[in-house]
Amino acid sequence: MAVFLVTGGCGFIGSHLCAALRAQGHAVKVLDDLSTGFEENLAPGAELICGDVADPETVRRAMEGVDACFHLAAIASVQRGTEDWLGTHRANLTGTIVVLDAARSRRVPVVYASSAAVYGQPTALPITEDAPTRPLSAYGADKLGCELHARAAGEVHGVPTFGLRFFNVFGPRQDPRSPYTGVISIFCDRLDRGETVTIYGDGQQTRDFVPVRHVVSALLAAADAASVEAPVANVCTGRPTSVLELAECVAKAAGVSARVVHGPARPGEIRHSVGSAERANALLGLGATPELLDGLAEVIAWM
Ligand code: NAD
């Protein structure tokens, strides 16, 4: 049995990770300020430390006695980063530096959440990890900053890390009421209740939708692969899905017909995004990703 610290463990992705760690018999400490997470998401048997990941003393105490840390706490929203630039920076980049700093005295391995937002407008598809990183938002800039500081943590302080660039993650417990949530939980919620969904533009824009189960497998494998070279890898399926196709798939999973209305295209929206899963498969030995429809059925069943 090992002891893990999961920051953001009451959030969407963190709560699934904690459940998996507990199912493997590990002890889990969760550090979460419950700003977007929920106490009822806490995995049974996990210990909750309610506090701020950007507070050094809180994180230092939380890190005591742990074998590895999964750092997921963040304000996970491009829009929030625009509205509250400094506040999100404090949570998203300062919080990561605080975690790495607390890890350095015992060189605790840190697996942390980065994002496909580090790439900005893709120059070629599928997006590989060697593609240029030109974030188009404060959120993406801070996630790239996390990767740079992870590299410094390895070089200067010998802290092993692994950064995971999540694409569009979806699954149960993604809050459909949050204005910042992913498109899938909004579509599932609305179509399941017989309401229309709004698609901005022609609906041909594509995304790489990753089931949260796959993300948890990547996180668990990355804990064993963390190194002072600070590797980063995409967590994606390698399969593009258009937003229109997505609406049809959600309707199919919910057993209803897709009622779609079109709104104006959103200025500056990235047209196509799909990642290459090759590096993650090579470094983390991940199997095939679950099918979109299976993942959608899990969301509908949860609602
Ligand atoms: P989430 O909002 O459900 O979870 C984030 C958790 O962090 C919440 O429980 C929240 O209360 C907590 N938190 C926020 N600020 C905090 C602070 N200052 N101190 C302590 N806790 C704090 O989001 P999520 O979708 O589960 O995202 C988890 C991680 O994955 C984030 O780092 C996010 O940026 C990253 N990510 C998510 C996606 C996605 O599609 N969901 C994509 C790319 C990257």
Short mmCIF file of C-alpha atoms in Angstrom, two decimals, residues 21-302:
data_model
loop_
_atom_site.label_atom_id
_atom_site.label_comp_id
_atom_site.label_asym_id
_atom_site.label_seq_id
_atom_site.Cartn_x
_atom_site.Cartn_y
_atom_site.Cartn_z
CA LEU A 21 -6.38 4.47 -6.09
CA ARG A 22 -8.68 3.41 -3.24
CA ALA A 23 -9.83 0.37 -5.26
CA GLN A 24 -6.15 -0.64 -5.52
CA GLY A 25 -5.91 -0.47 -1.71
CA HIS A 26 -3.85 2.74 -1.44
CA ALA A 27 -4.20 5.49 1.15
CA VAL A 28 -5.36 8.77 -0.41
CA LYS A 29 -5.13 12.32 0.89
CA VAL A 30 -7.08 14.94 -1.05
CA LEU A 31 -6.21 18.63 -0.98
CA ASP A 32 -9.10 20.66 -2.41
CA ASP A 33 -10.61 24.07 -1.69
CA LEU A 34 -14.04 22.90 -2.98
CA SER A 35 -14.26 25.94 -5.28
CA THR A 36 -15.51 23.85 -8.21
CA GLY A 37 -15.27 20.39 -6.61
CA PHE A 38 -17.81 18.76 -4.27
CA GLU A 39 -17.30 17.05 -0.95
CA GLU A 40 -19.71 14.30 -2.04
CA ASN A 41 -17.20 13.44 -4.81
CA LEU A 42 -14.65 12.42 -2.17
CA ALA A 43 -13.77 8.76 -2.64
CA PRO A 44 -14.82 6.59 0.33
CA GLY A 45 -11.91 6.22 2.75
CA ALA A 46 -9.97 9.19 1.38
CA GLU A 47 -8.92 11.96 3.77
CA LEU A 48 -9.96 15.51 2.84
CA ILE A 49 -7.72 18.46 3.60
CA CYS A 50 -9.76 21.52 2.72
CA GLY A 51 -7.31 24.21 1.64
CA ASP A 52 -5.62 26.23 -1.07
CA VAL A 53 -2.99 24.60 -3.28
CA ALA A 54 -1.20 27.95 -3.60
CA ASP A 55 -0.65 28.13 0.18
CA PRO A 56 2.87 26.76 0.88
CA GLU A 57 2.28 25.73 4.51
CA THR A 58 -0.94 23.83 3.68
CA VAL A 59 0.76 21.97 0.84
CA ARG A 60 3.92 21.26 2.86
CA ARG A 61 1.81 19.58 5.56
CA ALA A 62 -0.31 17.70 3.00
CA MET A 63 2.86 16.34 1.34
CA GLU A 64 4.15 14.79 4.61
CA GLY A 65 4.53 11.02 4.35
CA VAL A 66 3.27 10.67 0.75
CA ASP A 67 4.90 8.43 -1.86
CA ALA A 68 3.70 10.39 -4.90
CA CYS A 69 1.50 13.35 -5.71
CA PHE A 70 -1.09 13.79 -8.45
CA HIS A 71 -1.56 17.51 -8.96
CA LEU A 72 -4.91 18.23 -10.61
CA ALA A 73 -6.14 21.27 -8.66
CA ALA A 74 -6.66 24.22 -10.99
CA ILE A 75 -9.24 26.64 -12.21
CA ALA A 76 -9.94 24.48 -15.24
CA SER A 77 -11.39 27.09 -17.54
CA VAL A 78 -10.09 29.25 -20.39
CA GLN A 79 -12.97 31.68 -19.79
CA ARG A 80 -12.20 32.09 -16.08
CA GLY A 81 -8.57 32.77 -16.99
CA THR A 82 -9.80 35.65 -19.16
CA GLU A 83 -12.15 37.06 -16.52
CA ASP A 84 -9.80 36.69 -13.52
CA TRP A 85 -6.30 36.59 -15.00
CA LEU A 86 -4.33 36.99 -11.77
CA GLY A 87 -6.59 34.79 -9.64
CA THR A 88 -6.40 31.86 -12.06
CA HIS A 89 -2.66 32.38 -12.48
CA ARG A 90 -2.24 32.04 -8.72
CA ALA A 91 -4.17 28.75 -8.62
CA ASN A 92 -2.85 27.35 -11.88
CA LEU A 93 0.84 28.26 -12.01
CA THR A 94 1.76 29.44 -8.49
CA GLY A 95 -0.15 26.42 -7.12
CA THR A 96 2.00 24.09 -9.27
CA ILE A 97 5.25 25.72 -8.14
CA VAL A 98 4.10 25.38 -4.51
CA VAL A 99 3.47 21.64 -5.09
CA LEU A 100 6.86 21.12 -6.78
CA ASP A 101 8.59 23.07 -4.01
CA ALA A 102 6.91 20.95 -1.32
CA ALA A 103 7.97 17.80 -3.22
CA ARG A 104 11.62 18.72 -3.47
CA SER A 105 12.98 17.92 0.01
CA ARG A 106 12.09 14.21 -0.40
CA ARG A 107 11.98 14.23 -4.22
CA VAL A 108 8.37 13.04 -4.22
CA PRO A 109 7.30 12.21 -7.80
CA VAL A 110 4.64 14.61 -9.12
CA VAL A 111 2.23 13.78 -11.96
CA TYR A 112 0.43 16.94 -13.03
CA ALA A 113 -2.36 17.99 -15.39
CA SER A 114 -1.29 20.02 -18.38
CA SER A 115 -3.60 20.66 -21.32
CA ALA A 116 -3.93 20.64 -25.10
CA ALA A 117 -4.37 24.41 -24.61
CA VAL A 118 -0.55 24.68 -24.60
CA TYR A 119 -0.59 24.19 -28.39
CA GLY A 120 -2.93 27.01 -29.37
CA GLN A 121 -3.85 26.93 -33.06
CA PRO A 122 -2.50 23.60 -34.41
CA THR A 123 -0.14 23.80 -37.37
CA ALA A 124 -0.53 20.11 -38.31
CA LEU A 125 -2.84 17.23 -37.35
CA PRO A 126 -2.74 15.03 -35.39
CA ILE A 127 -0.93 17.21 -32.86
CA THR A 128 2.25 15.58 -31.59
CA GLU A 129 4.13 16.68 -28.47
CA ASP A 130 6.86 18.20 -30.67
CA ALA A 131 4.40 20.66 -32.22
CA PRO A 132 5.03 24.33 -31.41
CA THR A 133 3.54 25.51 -28.12
CA ARG A 134 1.81 28.85 -28.70
CA PRO A 135 -1.02 29.12 -26.16
CA LEU A 136 -3.83 31.53 -27.04
CA SER A 137 -5.08 32.05 -23.48
CA ALA A 138 -3.82 32.80 -19.97
CA TYR A 139 -5.00 29.30 -19.02
CA GLY A 140 -2.83 27.71 -21.75
CA ALA A 141 0.11 29.96 -20.90
CA ASP A 142 -0.05 28.88 -17.24
CA LYS A 143 -0.25 25.20 -18.20
CA LEU A 144 2.86 25.66 -20.36
CA GLY A 145 4.46 27.43 -17.39
CA CYS A 146 3.73 24.33 -15.28
CA GLU A 147 5.68 22.22 -17.77
CA LEU A 148 8.64 24.63 -17.73
CA HIS A 149 8.73 24.65 -13.93
CA ALA A 150 8.47 20.85 -13.86
CA ARG A 151 11.57 20.76 -16.05
CA ALA A 152 13.33 23.11 -13.61
CA ALA A 153 12.19 20.91 -10.70
CA GLY A 154 13.92 17.93 -12.31
CA GLU A 155 17.08 19.74 -13.41
CA VAL A 156 17.67 21.82 -10.30
CA HIS A 157 16.06 19.84 -7.48
CA GLY A 158 15.92 16.25 -8.76
CA VAL A 159 12.10 16.06 -8.52
CA PRO A 160 10.69 13.41 -10.91
CA THR A 161 7.60 14.60 -12.79
CA PHE A 162 5.26 13.64 -15.62
CA GLY A 163 3.00 16.16 -17.36
CA LEU A 164 -0.16 15.00 -19.11
CA ARG A 165 -1.66 17.19 -21.81
CA PHE A 166 -5.34 16.30 -21.54
CA PHE A 167 -7.54 16.88 -24.59
CA ASN A 168 -11.37 17.16 -24.11
CA VAL A 169 -12.06 14.90 -21.15
CA PHE A 170 -15.61 13.74 -20.45
CA GLY A 171 -17.42 11.36 -18.12
CA PRO A 172 -19.71 11.09 -15.12
CA ARG A 173 -19.44 13.86 -12.48
CA GLN A 174 -18.54 16.57 -14.99
CA ASP A 175 -20.86 19.27 -13.75
CA PRO A 176 -23.36 20.18 -16.52
CA ARG A 177 -24.57 23.21 -14.54
CA SER A 178 -21.14 24.85 -14.54
CA PRO A 179 -20.86 27.56 -17.22
CA TYR A 180 -17.31 26.38 -17.84
CA THR A 181 -17.96 22.69 -18.31
CA GLY A 182 -17.24 20.55 -21.38
CA VAL A 183 -19.64 20.35 -24.31
CA ILE A 184 -20.42 16.66 -23.74
CA SER A 185 -21.98 17.03 -20.32
CA ILE A 186 -24.04 19.98 -21.59
CA PHE A 187 -25.25 17.97 -24.63
CA CYS A 188 -26.02 14.89 -22.50
CA ASP A 189 -27.91 16.93 -19.93
CA ARG A 190 -29.99 18.88 -22.47
CA LEU A 191 -30.77 16.07 -24.94
CA ASP A 192 -31.59 13.68 -22.10
CA ARG A 193 -34.16 16.22 -20.87
CA GLY A 194 -35.60 16.60 -24.39
CA GLU A 195 -34.20 20.10 -24.87
CA THR A 196 -32.40 21.49 -27.92
CA VAL A 197 -28.63 21.94 -28.09
CA THR A 198 -26.95 24.97 -29.60
CA ILE A 199 -24.04 24.45 -31.94
CA TYR A 200 -21.94 27.51 -32.66
CA GLY A 201 -21.08 27.75 -36.35
CA ASP A 202 -21.59 24.86 -38.79
CA GLY A 203 -20.78 22.08 -36.31
CA GLN A 204 -17.97 20.73 -38.48
CA GLN A 205 -15.33 21.79 -35.96
CA THR A 206 -13.64 18.70 -34.50
CA ARG A 207 -12.33 17.76 -31.07
CA ASP A 208 -10.62 14.76 -29.50
CA PHE A 209 -13.00 13.59 -26.73
CA VAL A 210 -11.28 11.38 -24.13
CA PRO A 211 -13.26 9.26 -21.67
CA VAL A 212 -12.21 9.93 -18.07
CA ARG A 213 -11.49 6.20 -17.58
CA HIS A 214 -8.66 6.48 -20.09
CA VAL A 215 -7.35 9.59 -18.34
CA VAL A 216 -7.21 7.71 -15.03
CA SER A 217 -5.20 4.90 -16.68
CA ALA A 218 -2.77 7.50 -18.00
CA LEU A 219 -2.41 9.16 -14.57
CA LEU A 220 -1.75 5.83 -12.81
CA ALA A 221 0.85 4.77 -15.39
CA ALA A 222 2.54 8.18 -15.28
CA ALA A 223 3.26 7.81 -11.55
CA ASP A 224 5.64 4.94 -12.41
CA ALA A 225 7.11 6.77 -15.41
CA ALA A 226 7.84 10.12 -13.70
CA SER A 227 11.45 11.20 -14.18
CA VAL A 228 13.78 14.17 -13.70
CA GLU A 229 13.69 14.65 -17.48
CA ALA A 230 10.12 15.92 -16.98
CA PRO A 231 8.41 14.03 -19.81
CA VAL A 232 5.09 15.28 -21.19
CA ALA A 233 2.56 13.33 -23.25
CA ASN A 234 -0.82 13.90 -24.85
CA VAL A 235 -3.80 12.14 -23.34
CA CYS A 236 -6.17 11.78 -26.27
CA THR A 237 -7.76 9.17 -28.50
CA GLY A 238 -6.30 10.22 -31.86
CA ARG A 239 -9.87 10.21 -33.25
CA PRO A 240 -11.50 13.48 -34.38
CA THR A 241 -15.25 13.91 -33.76
CA SER A 242 -17.18 16.85 -35.17
CA VAL A 243 -19.51 18.69 -32.81
CA LEU A 244 -22.43 17.77 -35.07
CA GLU A 245 -21.46 14.06 -34.97
CA LEU A 246 -21.15 14.40 -31.21
CA ALA A 247 -24.72 15.69 -30.89
CA GLU A 248 -25.93 12.70 -32.94
CA CYS A 249 -23.94 10.23 -30.83
CA VAL A 250 -25.25 11.72 -27.58
CA ALA A 251 -28.82 11.51 -28.89
CA LYS A 252 -28.22 7.87 -29.89
CA ALA A 253 -26.82 7.02 -26.45
CA ALA A 254 -29.79 8.74 -24.79
CA GLY A 255 -32.29 7.09 -27.16
CA VAL A 256 -33.71 10.42 -28.36
CA SER A 257 -33.47 12.38 -31.63
CA ALA A 258 -30.93 15.19 -31.83
CA ARG A 259 -32.63 18.61 -31.76
CA VAL A 260 -29.98 21.06 -32.83
CA VAL A 261 -30.07 24.82 -33.35
CA HIS A 262 -27.16 26.76 -34.79
CA GLY A 263 -25.75 29.92 -33.22
CA PRO A 264 -23.14 32.29 -34.63
CA ALA A 265 -19.60 30.91 -34.98
CA ARG A 266 -17.40 31.90 -32.04
CA PRO A 267 -14.59 34.23 -33.09
CA GLY A 268 -11.12 32.76 -32.60
CA GLU A 269 -12.41 29.24 -31.98
CA ILE A 270 -9.93 26.52 -32.99
CA ARG A 271 -11.40 24.72 -35.99
CA HIS A 272 -9.83 21.27 -35.64
CA SER A 273 -8.09 19.59 -32.74
CA VAL A 274 -7.01 15.98 -32.55
CA GLY A 275 -4.00 14.65 -30.73
CA SER A 276 -1.48 11.93 -31.49
CA ALA A 277 -1.62 9.23 -28.82
CA GLU A 278 1.62 7.58 -29.96
CA ARG A 279 3.93 8.95 -27.28
CA ALA A 280 1.53 8.19 -24.42
CA ASN A 281 1.09 4.66 -25.75
CA ALA A 282 4.86 4.18 -25.95
CA LEU A 283 5.76 5.72 -22.57
CA LEU A 284 2.72 4.67 -20.57
CA GLY A 285 1.72 1.43 -22.32
CA LEU A 286 -1.90 2.50 -22.60
CA GLY A 287 -4.32 0.15 -24.34
CA ALA A 288 -6.99 1.11 -26.84
CA THR A 289 -9.21 3.99 -25.78
CA PRO A 290 -12.84 3.19 -24.97
CA GLU A 291 -15.35 3.96 -27.74
CA LEU A 292 -17.10 7.33 -27.65
CA LEU A 293 -20.55 5.72 -27.50
CA ASP A 294 -19.60 3.57 -24.48
CA GLY A 295 -18.27 6.62 -22.68
CA LEU A 296 -21.42 8.59 -23.52
CA ALA A 297 -23.65 5.80 -22.21
CA GLU A 298 -21.83 6.06 -18.86
CA VAL A 299 -22.55 9.80 -18.69
CA ILE A 300 -26.23 9.32 -19.55
CA ALA A 301 -26.53 6.54 -16.95
CA TRP A 302 -25.00 8.84 -14.32
#
